[in-house]
Amino acid sequence: MTTADVLKPDYSSKRKHFIFTEEHDQLRESIRRFAQTELAPHAEEWEETTFPNWVFERMGELGFLGLSYPEEYGGQGGDYYSNLVLAEEIVHANSGGLTMGVAVHTDMATPPIHLFGTEDQKQRYLVPAIKGQKIACLGITEPDAGSDVAGIRTRAVRDGDEFVINGSKTYITNGHRADFIVLVTKTDPDAGYDGFTLFIVDTDTPGFIREKRLEKLGMHASDTALLAFDDMRVPAENILGQEGKGFYHIMWELQGERLIGAAGCVAGAQKCFEKTLEYALERKAFGRSIGHFQVIRHKFAEMATKIESARQMVYTTAWRFQNGEYPVREISMAKLHASRIAVEVADECIQVHGGAGYMKEYGVERVWRDMRLNRIGAGTDEIMLDVIGRSYGL
Ligand SMILES: Cc1cc2nc3c(=O)[nH]c(=O)nc-3n(C[C@H](O)[C@H](O)[C@H](O)COP(=O)(O)OP(=O)(O)OC[C@H]3O[C@@H](n4cnc5c(N)ncnc54)[C@H](O)[C@@H]3O)c2cc1C
């Protein structure tokens, strides 16, 4: 520190956060370039059609679908922070639906195969998923059970070397396009939390039925399915992890899903903030840029502070995760806080845009609609609060 530094302080830190290296920066740059040049130009069109499957193939080719998976399975052998970089930079595709569809594949459906899968399952599902040749989805939620995961009814009954599965799942992202599903079932309804089992099921299995495509408030570029299973026969070798331990396996999966979701919220809020800042400096009212009214300036100050607080929570929690901790309380806090602030920021950005904010053309209303899901998906705000509260023995 010199006298000059004291007289003229930096009003923003220029250094990257200590969890990131030069390699992360290079990765950041290449994902951002890919998102801006190959994805963003189609964002509007994909709101109508959903994004095409070539996105997975292309991302597989570029190595973006297996950033932290071992090289022996076709991954890049990176650390957990590379997944954060993907979550942060893919927002430059300007498509919340695409971001979600990709995250379901990379950070929700495939991590349990990597951690709990047999070698054969890794070769059959993880390797092609990393290449973008097979698309994954994850089936937890049912029409009668969402927050209450233990209340699911999809039943798997053993019959020799096979299981016969009956039931249904709803709101399944990638459900229409997926080649396989990581499916949560009940194998022993009398065993409480020890009565759940995960399966990997090929979606061309007889009895796997894709019901309607669900219409949504936002995330229009993603496909969301209602699925049914009618006497679907699945070989016992497709059990993922330990029979009877599926509940614990899926609770572990949800932690990674929530943390990546939180990182996406922070990045989405930041992008919306920047776009709105540009607008506030250009838009004139009463003879000056609207950004120079104190009221508007303070809105930006509030937004920036919220974004930064959520970012620090995500990075610190990711650091714990990378270093072998499994911090359910902190992950729940990061997920809760980041989802809330993302919606608040998007809402305030609409306000700063005035009437333009309400118009599709400016894209901020879409950010709000897309972000709104985060307070519901992967565990609602209320469930996060409950997990946090219970972690104090309450
Ligand atoms: C677009 C979209 C994509 C999705 N993608 C997937 C996917 O790919 N795979 C998947 O499995 N699921 C997916 N989901 C499902 C999502 O995770 C659930 O919607 C979510 O967990 C909430 O469950 P629910 O909708 O059944 O709400 P409910 O559980 O019915 O909750 C309704 C309300 O009651 C509150 N509530 C419930 N229990 C409690 C409690 N104990 N204490 C206090 N409040 C409570 C909730 O917080 C909420 O406000 C997706 C959902 C959407 C909308």
CSV table of C-alpha atoms and ligand atoms in Angstrom, one decimal:
chain,number,residue,atom,x,y,z
A,1,MET,CA,0.0,0.0,0.0
A,2,THR,CA,1.4,3.4,-0.9
A,3,THR,CA,0.4,7.0,-0.1
A,4,ALA,CA,-1.0,7.3,-3.7
A,5,ASP,CA,-3.2,4.3,-3.1
A,6,VAL,CA,-4.6,5.9,0.0
A,7,LEU,CA,-5.3,9.3,-1.7
A,8,LYS,CA,-6.9,7.5,-4.6
A,9,PRO,CA,-8.6,4.3,-3.5
A,10,ASP,CA,-9.9,1.6,-5.8
A,11,TYR,CA,-13.6,1.7,-5.9
A,12,SER,CA,-13.8,-1.8,-7.1
A,13,SER,CA,-11.6,-4.8,-6.6
A,14,LYS,CA,-9.9,-5.9,-9.8
A,15,ARG,CA,-8.4,-9.2,-8.7
A,16,LYS,CA,-10.2,-12.4,-9.3
A,17,HIS,CA,-11.5,-14.3,-6.2
A,18,PHE,CA,-8.9,-16.5,-4.6
A,19,ILE,CA,-10.7,-19.7,-5.5
A,20,PHE,CA,-10.0,-19.1,-9.2
A,21,THR,CA,-6.8,-19.5,-11.2
A,22,GLU,CA,-5.5,-18.4,-14.6
A,23,GLU,CA,-6.9,-21.7,-16.0
A,24,HIS,CA,-10.3,-20.8,-14.7
A,25,ASP,CA,-10.0,-17.5,-16.4
A,26,GLN,CA,-9.2,-19.1,-19.7
A,27,LEU,CA,-12.1,-21.5,-19.3
A,28,ARG,CA,-14.3,-18.5,-18.5
A,29,GLU,CA,-13.2,-16.7,-21.6
A,30,SER,CA,-13.9,-19.7,-23.9
A,31,ILE,CA,-17.3,-20.5,-22.4
A,32,ARG,CA,-18.3,-16.9,-22.6
A,33,ARG,CA,-17.2,-16.7,-26.3
A,34,PHE,CA,-19.1,-19.8,-27.1
A,35,ALA,CA,-22.3,-18.6,-25.3
A,36,GLN,CA,-22.2,-15.2,-27.0
A,37,THR,CA,-21.4,-16.3,-30.5
A,38,GLU,CA,-23.0,-19.7,-30.9
A,39,LEU,CA,-26.0,-19.6,-28.4
A,40,ALA,CA,-27.1,-16.1,-27.8
A,41,PRO,CA,-28.0,-15.3,-31.4
A,42,HIS,CA,-30.7,-18.1,-31.2
A,43,ALA,CA,-32.1,-17.2,-27.7
A,44,GLU,CA,-35.3,-15.5,-29.0
A,45,GLU,CA,-36.1,-18.3,-31.4
A,46,TRP,CA,-35.5,-21.0,-28.7
A,47,GLU,CA,-38.0,-19.3,-26.5
A,48,GLU,CA,-40.6,-20.5,-29.0
A,49,THR,CA,-39.1,-23.9,-30.0
A,50,THR,CA,-37.0,-24.9,-27.0
A,51,PHE,CA,-33.2,-25.2,-27.6
A,52,PRO,CA,-32.0,-27.9,-30.0
A,53,ASN,CA,-30.1,-31.1,-29.0
A,54,TRP,CA,-27.0,-30.0,-31.0
A,55,VAL,CA,-26.2,-27.7,-28.1
A,56,PHE,CA,-25.3,-30.8,-26.0
A,57,GLU,CA,-23.3,-32.3,-28.9
A,58,ARG,CA,-21.4,-29.1,-29.4
A,59,MET,CA,-20.8,-28.6,-25.7
A,60,GLY,CA,-19.6,-32.2,-25.5
A,61,GLU,CA,-17.1,-31.5,-28.3
A,62,LEU,CA,-15.8,-28.4,-26.5
A,63,GLY,CA,-15.4,-30.4,-23.3
A,64,PHE,CA,-17.9,-28.3,-21.3
A,65,LEU,CA,-20.1,-31.2,-20.2
A,66,GLY,CA,-17.5,-32.9,-18.1
A,67,LEU,CA,-15.4,-30.1,-16.7
A,68,SER,CA,-14.8,-31.7,-13.3
A,69,TYR,CA,-15.1,-35.4,-14.3
A,70,PRO,CA,-12.0,-37.5,-14.6
A,71,GLU,CA,-10.2,-37.7,-17.9
A,72,GLU,CA,-10.6,-41.5,-18.0
A,73,TYR,CA,-14.3,-40.9,-18.6
A,74,GLY,CA,-13.7,-38.1,-21.1
A,75,GLY,CA,-13.9,-35.3,-18.6
A,76,GLN,CA,-11.5,-32.4,-18.2
A,77,GLY,CA,-10.3,-33.5,-14.7
A,78,GLY,CA,-10.9,-30.0,-13.3
A,79,ASP,CA,-12.1,-29.0,-9.8
A,80,TYR,CA,-15.6,-28.0,-8.6
A,81,TYR,CA,-14.8,-24.4,-9.4
A,82,SER,CA,-14.8,-25.1,-13.1
A,83,ASN,CA,-18.5,-26.1,-12.7
A,84,LEU,CA,-19.1,-22.7,-11.1
A,85,VAL,CA,-17.4,-21.0,-14.1
A,86,LEU,CA,-19.7,-22.9,-16.5
A,87,ALA,CA,-22.8,-21.8,-14.4
A,88,GLU,CA,-21.6,-18.2,-14.4
A,89,GLU,CA,-20.6,-17.9,-18.1
A,90,ILE,CA,-23.4,-19.8,-19.7
A,91,VAL,CA,-25.8,-17.0,-18.7
A,92,HIS,CA,-24.3,-15.1,-21.7
A,93,ALA,CA,-26.5,-17.4,-23.8
A,94,ASN,CA,-29.3,-15.1,-22.6
A,95,SER,CA,-31.5,-18.1,-22.1
A,96,GLY,CA,-32.5,-19.3,-18.7
A,97,GLY,CA,-34.2,-22.4,-20.1
A,98,LEU,CA,-31.0,-23.5,-21.9
A,99,THR,CA,-28.9,-22.8,-18.7
A,100,MET,CA,-31.3,-25.0,-16.7
A,101,GLY,CA,-31.4,-27.8,-19.3
A,102,VAL,CA,-27.6,-28.0,-19.4
A,103,ALA,CA,-27.3,-27.8,-15.6
A,104,VAL,CA,-29.7,-30.7,-15.2
A,105,HIS,CA,-27.4,-32.7,-17.4
A,106,THR,CA,-24.0,-31.7,-15.9
A,107,ASP,CA,-24.8,-30.9,-12.3
A,108,MET,CA,-27.9,-32.9,-11.4
A,109,ALA,CA,-28.4,-36.1,-13.3
A,110,THR,CA,-24.8,-37.2,-13.9
A,111,PRO,CA,-23.0,-36.5,-10.6
A,112,PRO,CA,-24.8,-39.4,-8.9
A,113,ILE,CA,-23.7,-41.7,-11.7
A,114,HIS,CA,-20.1,-40.5,-11.2
A,115,LEU,CA,-20.2,-40.9,-7.4
A,116,PHE,CA,-22.5,-44.0,-7.0
A,117,GLY,CA,-22.4,-45.7,-10.4
A,118,THR,CA,-20.7,-49.0,-11.3
A,119,GLU,CA,-17.9,-49.0,-13.8
A,120,ASP,CA,-20.4,-50.5,-16.4
A,121,GLN,CA,-22.9,-47.7,-15.7
A,122,LYS,CA,-20.2,-45.0,-16.0
A,123,GLN,CA,-19.2,-46.5,-19.4
A,124,ARG,CA,-22.8,-46.8,-20.6
A,125,TYR,CA,-24.2,-43.4,-19.3
A,126,LEU,CA,-21.5,-41.1,-18.0
A,127,VAL,CA,-19.1,-41.4,-20.9
A,128,PRO,CA,-21.7,-40.6,-23.6
A,129,ALA,CA,-23.3,-37.9,-21.4
A,130,ILE,CA,-19.9,-36.1,-21.2
A,131,LYS,CA,-19.6,-36.4,-25.0
A,132,GLY,CA,-23.1,-34.9,-25.4
A,133,GLN,CA,-24.3,-38.0,-27.2
A,134,LYS,CA,-26.8,-39.0,-24.5
A,135,ILE,CA,-28.9,-36.5,-22.7
A,136,ALA,CA,-29.9,-36.9,-19.1
A,137,CYS,CA,-32.8,-35.9,-16.9
A,138,LEU,CA,-33.6,-36.4,-13.2
A,139,GLY,CA,-36.9,-37.6,-11.9
A,140,ILE,CA,-37.7,-36.8,-8.3
A,141,THR,CA,-40.9,-34.7,-8.3
A,142,GLU,CA,-44.4,-36.3,-8.7
A,143,PRO,CA,-47.8,-34.9,-9.1
A,144,ASP,CA,-48.5,-35.6,-5.4
A,145,ALA,CA,-45.1,-35.1,-3.9
A,146,GLY,CA,-42.6,-32.3,-4.5
A,147,SER,CA,-41.1,-30.8,-1.3
A,148,ASP,CA,-42.0,-33.9,0.5
A,149,VAL,CA,-39.6,-36.2,-1.4
A,150,ALA,CA,-40.3,-39.0,1.1
A,151,GLY,CA,-44.0,-39.0,0.0
A,152,ILE,CA,-43.3,-40.2,-3.6
A,153,ARG,CA,-45.3,-43.1,-4.8
A,154,THR,CA,-43.4,-44.4,-7.9
A,155,ARG,CA,-42.9,-48.0,-6.9
A,156,ALA,CA,-40.3,-50.5,-8.1
A,157,VAL,CA,-41.0,-54.1,-7.3
A,158,ARG,CA,-38.4,-56.9,-7.8
A,159,ASP,CA,-39.3,-59.7,-10.2
A,160,GLY,CA,-36.2,-62.0,-10.5
A,161,ASP,CA,-33.4,-60.0,-12.1
A,162,GLU,CA,-35.7,-57.1,-13.0
A,163,PHE,CA,-37.7,-54.5,-11.3
A,164,VAL,CA,-41.2,-53.5,-12.5
A,165,ILE,CA,-41.7,-49.8,-12.1
A,166,ASN,CA,-45.1,-48.0,-12.0
A,167,GLY,CA,-45.8,-44.4,-11.2
A,168,SER,CA,-45.3,-40.9,-12.6
A,169,LYS,CA,-43.0,-37.9,-12.4
A,170,THR,CA,-43.8,-34.3,-13.2
A,171,TYR,CA,-42.0,-31.0,-14.1
A,172,ILE,CA,-39.1,-33.0,-15.5
A,173,THR,CA,-36.6,-30.8,-17.2
A,174,ASN,CA,-35.2,-32.4,-20.4
A,175,GLY,CA,-37.9,-35.0,-20.0
A,176,HIS,CA,-38.9,-35.0,-23.6
A,177,ARG,CA,-35.4,-35.0,-25.1
A,178,ALA,CA,-33.6,-37.2,-22.6
A,179,ASP,CA,-32.0,-40.6,-23.5
A,180,PHE,CA,-32.0,-41.7,-19.9
A,181,ILE,CA,-33.5,-40.7,-16.6
A,182,VAL,CA,-32.0,-41.0,-13.1
A,183,LEU,CA,-35.2,-42.1,-11.3
A,184,VAL,CA,-36.1,-42.0,-7.7
A,185,THR,CA,-38.4,-44.9,-6.7
A,186,LYS,CA,-39.7,-46.5,-3.6
A,187,THR,CA,-38.7,-50.2,-3.3
A,188,ASP,CA,-39.8,-50.8,0.3
A,189,PRO,CA,-42.7,-48.5,1.4
A,190,ASP,CA,-42.4,-49.9,5.0
A,191,ALA,CA,-38.8,-49.0,5.5
A,192,GLY,CA,-39.1,-45.2,5.8
A,193,TYR,CA,-36.0,-43.4,4.5
A,194,ASP,CA,-34.3,-46.8,3.9
A,195,GLY,CA,-37.0,-47.8,1.4
A,196,PHE,CA,-35.9,-45.7,-1.6
A,197,THR,CA,-33.8,-46.8,-4.6
A,198,LEU,CA,-32.4,-44.9,-7.6
A,199,PHE,CA,-32.4,-46.4,-11.1
A,200,ILE,CA,-30.9,-45.3,-14.4
A,201,VAL,CA,-33.6,-46.0,-17.0
A,202,ASP,CA,-33.3,-45.7,-20.8
A,203,THR,CA,-36.2,-43.6,-22.0
A,204,ASP,CA,-36.9,-46.1,-24.9
A,205,THR,CA,-37.8,-48.8,-22.3
A,206,PRO,CA,-41.3,-50.1,-23.0
A,207,GLY,CA,-43.7,-48.6,-20.5
A,208,PHE,CA,-41.8,-45.2,-20.3
A,209,ILE,CA,-44.5,-42.8,-21.4
A,210,ARG,CA,-43.9,-39.1,-22.2
A,211,GLU,CA,-47.2,-37.3,-21.5
A,212,LYS,CA,-47.8,-33.7,-22.2
A,213,ARG,CA,-45.2,-30.9,-22.6
A,214,LEU,CA,-46.0,-28.5,-19.8
A,215,GLU,CA,-46.5,-24.8,-20.4
A,216,LYS,CA,-44.6,-22.5,-18.0
A,217,LEU,CA,-44.3,-18.8,-16.8
A,218,GLY,CA,-40.6,-18.7,-17.9
A,219,MET,CA,-37.7,-20.9,-18.8
A,220,HIS,CA,-39.4,-21.4,-22.2
A,221,ALA,CA,-36.3,-22.6,-23.9
A,222,SER,CA,-36.3,-25.8,-21.7
A,223,ASP,CA,-38.7,-28.7,-22.2
A,224,THR,CA,-40.6,-29.8,-19.1
A,225,ALA,CA,-42.4,-33.1,-19.1
A,226,LEU,CA,-45.0,-35.1,-17.3
A,227,LEU,CA,-43.9,-38.7,-17.4
A,228,ALA,CA,-45.6,-42.0,-16.6
A,229,PHE,CA,-44.3,-45.5,-16.0
A,230,ASP,CA,-46.5,-48.4,-16.9
A,231,ASP,CA,-45.1,-51.8,-15.9
A,232,MET,CA,-41.7,-50.6,-17.0
A,233,ARG,CA,-39.2,-53.5,-16.6
A,234,VAL,CA,-35.7,-52.4,-15.7
A,235,PRO,CA,-32.8,-54.8,-15.1
A,236,ALA,CA,-31.5,-54.9,-11.5
A,237,GLU,CA,-28.1,-54.0,-12.8
A,238,ASN,CA,-29.5,-50.5,-13.5
A,239,ILE,CA,-29.9,-49.8,-9.7
A,240,LEU,CA,-27.8,-46.7,-9.1
A,241,GLY,CA,-25.9,-46.8,-5.8
A,242,GLN,CA,-27.2,-49.0,-2.9
A,243,GLU,CA,-30.6,-50.5,-3.0
A,244,GLY,CA,-32.7,-48.9,-0.2
A,245,LYS,CA,-30.3,-45.9,0.1
A,246,GLY,CA,-31.8,-43.8,-2.7
A,247,PHE,CA,-33.1,-41.1,-0.4
A,248,TYR,CA,-29.7,-40.4,1.0
A,249,HIS,CA,-28.2,-40.5,-2.5
A,250,ILE,CA,-30.7,-38.0,-3.8
A,251,MET,CA,-30.3,-35.7,-0.8
A,252,TRP,CA,-26.5,-35.6,-1.6
A,253,GLU,CA,-27.3,-34.8,-5.2
A,254,LEU,CA,-29.6,-31.9,-4.2
A,255,GLN,CA,-26.7,-30.1,-2.5
A,256,GLY,CA,-24.7,-29.8,-5.7
A,257,GLU,CA,-27.8,-28.9,-7.6
A,258,ARG,CA,-28.6,-26.1,-5.1
A,259,LEU,CA,-25.1,-24.7,-5.1
A,260,ILE,CA,-24.9,-24.6,-8.9
A,261,GLY,CA,-28.3,-23.0,-9.0
A,262,ALA,CA,-27.2,-20.3,-6.6
A,263,ALA,CA,-24.1,-19.6,-8.8
A,264,GLY,CA,-26.4,-19.2,-11.8
A,265,CYS,CA,-28.7,-16.8,-9.9
A,266,VAL,CA,-25.7,-14.6,-8.9
A,267,ALA,CA,-24.4,-14.5,-12.5
A,268,GLY,CA,-27.9,-13.9,-14.0
A,269,ALA,CA,-28.5,-11.1,-11.5
A,270,GLN,CA,-25.1,-9.5,-12.4
A,271,LYS,CA,-25.8,-9.6,-16.1
A,272,CYS,CA,-29.2,-8.1,-15.6
A,273,PHE,CA,-27.7,-5.4,-13.4
A,274,GLU,CA,-25.0,-4.5,-16.0
A,275,LYS,CA,-27.6,-4.3,-18.8
A,276,THR,CA,-29.8,-2.1,-16.7
A,277,LEU,CA,-26.8,0.1,-15.7
A,278,GLU,CA,-26.1,0.8,-19.4
A,279,TYR,CA,-29.8,1.7,-19.9
A,280,ALA,CA,-29.8,4.0,-16.8
A,281,LEU,CA,-26.9,5.9,-18.2
A,282,GLU,CA,-28.4,6.4,-21.6
A,283,ARG,CA,-32.1,7.0,-20.8
A,284,LYS,CA,-32.8,10.7,-20.2
A,285,ALA,CA,-35.7,12.2,-18.1
A,286,PHE,CA,-36.0,15.8,-16.8
A,287,GLY,CA,-32.8,16.7,-18.6
A,288,ARG,CA,-30.5,14.1,-17.2
A,289,SER,CA,-29.7,10.3,-17.3
A,290,ILE,CA,-32.1,8.5,-15.0
A,291,GLY,CA,-29.1,6.8,-13.3
A,292,HIS,CA,-28.1,10.2,-11.9
A,293,PHE,CA,-31.2,10.6,-9.8
A,294,GLN,CA,-30.3,9.7,-6.3
A,295,VAL,CA,-33.2,7.3,-6.0
A,296,ILE,CA,-32.1,5.3,-9.0
A,297,ARG,CA,-28.4,5.4,-7.9
A,298,HIS,CA,-29.5,3.9,-4.6
A,299,LYS,CA,-31.4,1.2,-6.4
A,300,PHE,CA,-28.1,0.2,-8.1
A,301,ALA,CA,-26.2,0.4,-4.8
A,302,GLU,CA,-28.7,-1.9,-3.1
A,303,MET,CA,-28.7,-4.3,-6.0
A,304,ALA,CA,-24.9,-4.4,-6.2
A,305,THR,CA,-24.6,-5.1,-2.5
A,306,LYS,CA,-27.1,-7.9,-2.6
A,307,ILE,CA,-25.4,-9.5,-5.6
A,308,GLU,CA,-22.0,-9.3,-3.9
A,309,SER,CA,-23.3,-10.8,-0.6
A,310,ALA,CA,-24.8,-13.7,-2.5
A,311,ARG,CA,-21.6,-14.2,-4.6
A,312,GLN,CA,-19.4,-14.4,-1.5
A,313,MET,CA,-21.7,-16.9,0.1
A,314,VAL,CA,-21.6,-19.1,-3.1
A,315,TYR,CA,-17.8,-18.9,-3.4
A,316,THR,CA,-17.1,-19.6,0.3
A,317,THR,CA,-19.5,-22.5,0.3
A,318,ALA,CA,-18.0,-23.8,-3.0
A,319,TRP,CA,-14.6,-23.6,-1.3
A,320,ARG,CA,-15.9,-25.8,1.5
A,321,PHE,CA,-17.5,-28.3,-1.0
A,322,GLN,CA,-14.3,-28.5,-3.0
A,323,ASN,CA,-12.3,-29.2,0.1
A,324,GLY,CA,-14.4,-32.2,1.1
A,325,GLU,CA,-17.1,-30.7,3.3
A,326,TYR,CA,-20.7,-31.4,2.8
A,327,PRO,CA,-22.1,-28.2,4.3
A,328,VAL,CA,-25.9,-28.6,4.0
A,329,ARG,CA,-26.6,-25.5,6.1
A,330,GLU,CA,-24.4,-23.1,4.1
A,331,ILE,CA,-25.6,-24.6,0.8
A,332,SER,CA,-29.2,-24.0,1.8
A,333,MET,CA,-28.4,-20.5,2.9
A,334,ALA,CA,-26.6,-19.7,-0.4
A,335,LYS,CA,-29.5,-21.2,-2.4
A,336,LEU,CA,-32.1,-19.3,-0.5
A,337,HIS,CA,-30.3,-16.0,-0.5
A,338,ALA,CA,-29.1,-16.1,-4.2
A,339,SER,CA,-32.6,-17.1,-5.5
A,340,ARG,CA,-34.2,-14.3,-3.5
A,341,ILE,CA,-31.8,-11.6,-4.5
A,342,ALA,CA,-31.9,-12.7,-8.2
A,343,VAL,CA,-35.7,-12.2,-8.3
A,344,GLU,CA,-35.4,-8.9,-6.4
A,345,VAL,CA,-32.7,-7.6,-8.7
A,346,ALA,CA,-34.6,-8.6,-11.9
A,347,ASP,CA,-37.7,-7.0,-10.5
A,348,GLU,CA,-35.8,-3.7,-9.7
A,349,CYS,CA,-34.2,-3.8,-13.2
A,350,ILE,CA,-37.7,-3.9,-14.7
A,351,GLN,CA,-38.5,-0.8,-12.5
A,352,VAL,CA,-35.5,1.1,-13.7
A,353,HIS,CA,-36.4,0.4,-17.3
A,354,GLY,CA,-39.9,1.8,-16.8
A,355,GLY,CA,-42.3,0.8,-19.5
A,356,ALA,CA,-39.4,-0.7,-21.5
A,357,GLY,CA,-38.9,-3.1,-18.7
A,358,TYR,CA,-42.3,-4.5,-19.3
A,359,MET,CA,-41.6,-5.0,-23.0
A,360,LYS,CA,-40.3,-8.3,-24.3
A,361,GLU,CA,-37.8,-6.5,-26.6
A,362,TYR,CA,-35.6,-5.4,-23.7
A,363,GLY,CA,-35.3,-8.9,-22.2
A,364,VAL,CA,-35.4,-7.9,-18.5
A,365,GLU,CA,-39.0,-9.2,-18.0
A,366,ARG,CA,-37.7,-12.6,-19.3
A,367,VAL,CA,-34.9,-12.6,-16.7
A,368,TRP,CA,-37.5,-12.0,-14.0
A,369,ARG,CA,-39.8,-14.8,-15.3
A,370,ASP,CA,-36.8,-17.2,-15.6
A,371,MET,CA,-35.3,-16.3,-12.2
A,372,ARG,CA,-38.6,-16.7,-10.5
A,373,LEU,CA,-38.3,-20.5,-10.8
A,374,ASN,CA,-35.2,-20.5,-8.5
A,375,ARG,CA,-37.3,-19.8,-5.4
A,376,ILE,CA,-39.3,-23.0,-6.2
A,377,GLY,CA,-37.1,-25.5,-8.0
A,378,ALA,CA,-34.5,-27.7,-6.3
A,379,GLY,CA,-36.2,-27.0,-2.9
A,380,THR,CA,-38.5,-24.0,-2.2
A,381,ASP,CA,-37.5,-21.0,-0.1
A,382,GLU,CA,-39.7,-22.5,2.7
A,383,ILE,CA,-37.9,-25.8,2.6
A,384,MET,CA,-34.5,-24.1,2.6
A,385,LEU,CA,-35.6,-22.1,5.7
A,386,ASP,CA,-36.7,-25.3,7.3
A,387,VAL,CA,-33.4,-27.1,6.6
A,388,ILE,CA,-31.5,-24.1,8.0
A,389,GLY,CA,-33.7,-23.9,11.1
A,390,ARG,CA,-33.5,-27.6,11.8
A,391,SER,CA,-29.8,-27.5,11.5
A,392,TYR,CA,-29.8,-25.5,14.8
A,393,GLY,CA,-31.7,-28.4,16.5
A,394,LEU,CA,-35.1,-26.6,16.2
B,1,LIG,C1,-39.8,-25.4,-14.4
B,1,LIG,C2,-39.6,-26.5,-13.4
B,1,LIG,C3,-38.6,-27.4,-13.7
B,1,LIG,C4,-38.4,-28.5,-12.7
B,1,LIG,N1,-37.5,-29.5,-13.0
B,1,LIG,C5,-37.5,-30.6,-12.2
B,1,LIG,C6,-36.7,-31.7,-12.6
B,1,LIG,O1,-36.0,-31.7,-13.6
B,1,LIG,N2,-36.8,-32.8,-11.8
B,1,LIG,C7,-37.5,-32.9,-10.7
B,1,LIG,O2,-37.6,-33.9,-10.1
B,1,LIG,N3,-38.3,-31.8,-10.3
B,1,LIG,C8,-38.3,-30.7,-11.1
B,1,LIG,N4,-39.0,-29.6,-10.7
B,1,LIG,C9,-39.8,-29.7,-9.5
B,1,LIG,C10,-39.4,-28.8,-8.3
B,1,LIG,O3,-38.3,-29.2,-7.7
B,1,LIG,C11,-40.7,-28.7,-7.4
B,1,LIG,O4,-41.7,-28.0,-8.0
B,1,LIG,C12,-40.3,-28.2,-6.0
B,1,LIG,O5,-39.5,-29.0,-5.3
B,1,LIG,C13,-41.6,-27.9,-5.2
B,1,LIG,O6,-42.4,-29.0,-5.1
B,1,LIG,P1,-44.0,-28.8,-5.5
B,1,LIG,O7,-44.1,-28.1,-6.8
B,1,LIG,O8,-44.6,-30.2,-5.4
B,1,LIG,O9,-44.6,-27.9,-4.4
B,1,LIG,P2,-45.2,-28.3,-3.0
B,1,LIG,O10,-44.3,-29.3,-2.3
B,1,LIG,O11,-46.6,-28.8,-3.2
B,1,LIG,O12,-45.2,-27.0,-2.2
B,1,LIG,C14,-46.3,-26.0,-2.3
B,1,LIG,C15,-46.0,-24.9,-1.3
B,1,LIG,O13,-46.0,-25.4,0.0
B,1,LIG,C16,-44.8,-25.1,0.7
B,1,LIG,N5,-44.4,-26.2,1.6
B,1,LIG,C17,-44.4,-27.6,1.3
B,1,LIG,N6,-43.9,-28.2,2.4
B,1,LIG,C18,-43.7,-27.3,3.3
B,1,LIG,C19,-43.1,-27.4,4.7
B,1,LIG,N7,-42.8,-28.5,5.2
B,1,LIG,N8,-43.0,-26.3,5.4
B,1,LIG,C20,-43.3,-25.1,4.8
B,1,LIG,N9,-43.8,-24.9,3.6
B,1,LIG,C21,-44.0,-26.0,2.8
B,1,LIG,C22,-43.8,-25.0,-0.4
B,1,LIG,O14,-42.6,-24.2,0.0
B,1,LIG,C23,-44.6,-24.2,-1.5
B,1,LIG,O15,-44.7,-22.9,-1.2
B,1,LIG,C24,-39.2,-28.5,-11.5
B,1,LIG,C25,-40.2,-27.5,-11.3
B,1,LIG,C26,-40.4,-26.6,-12.2
B,1,LIG,C27,-41.5,-25.6,-12.0
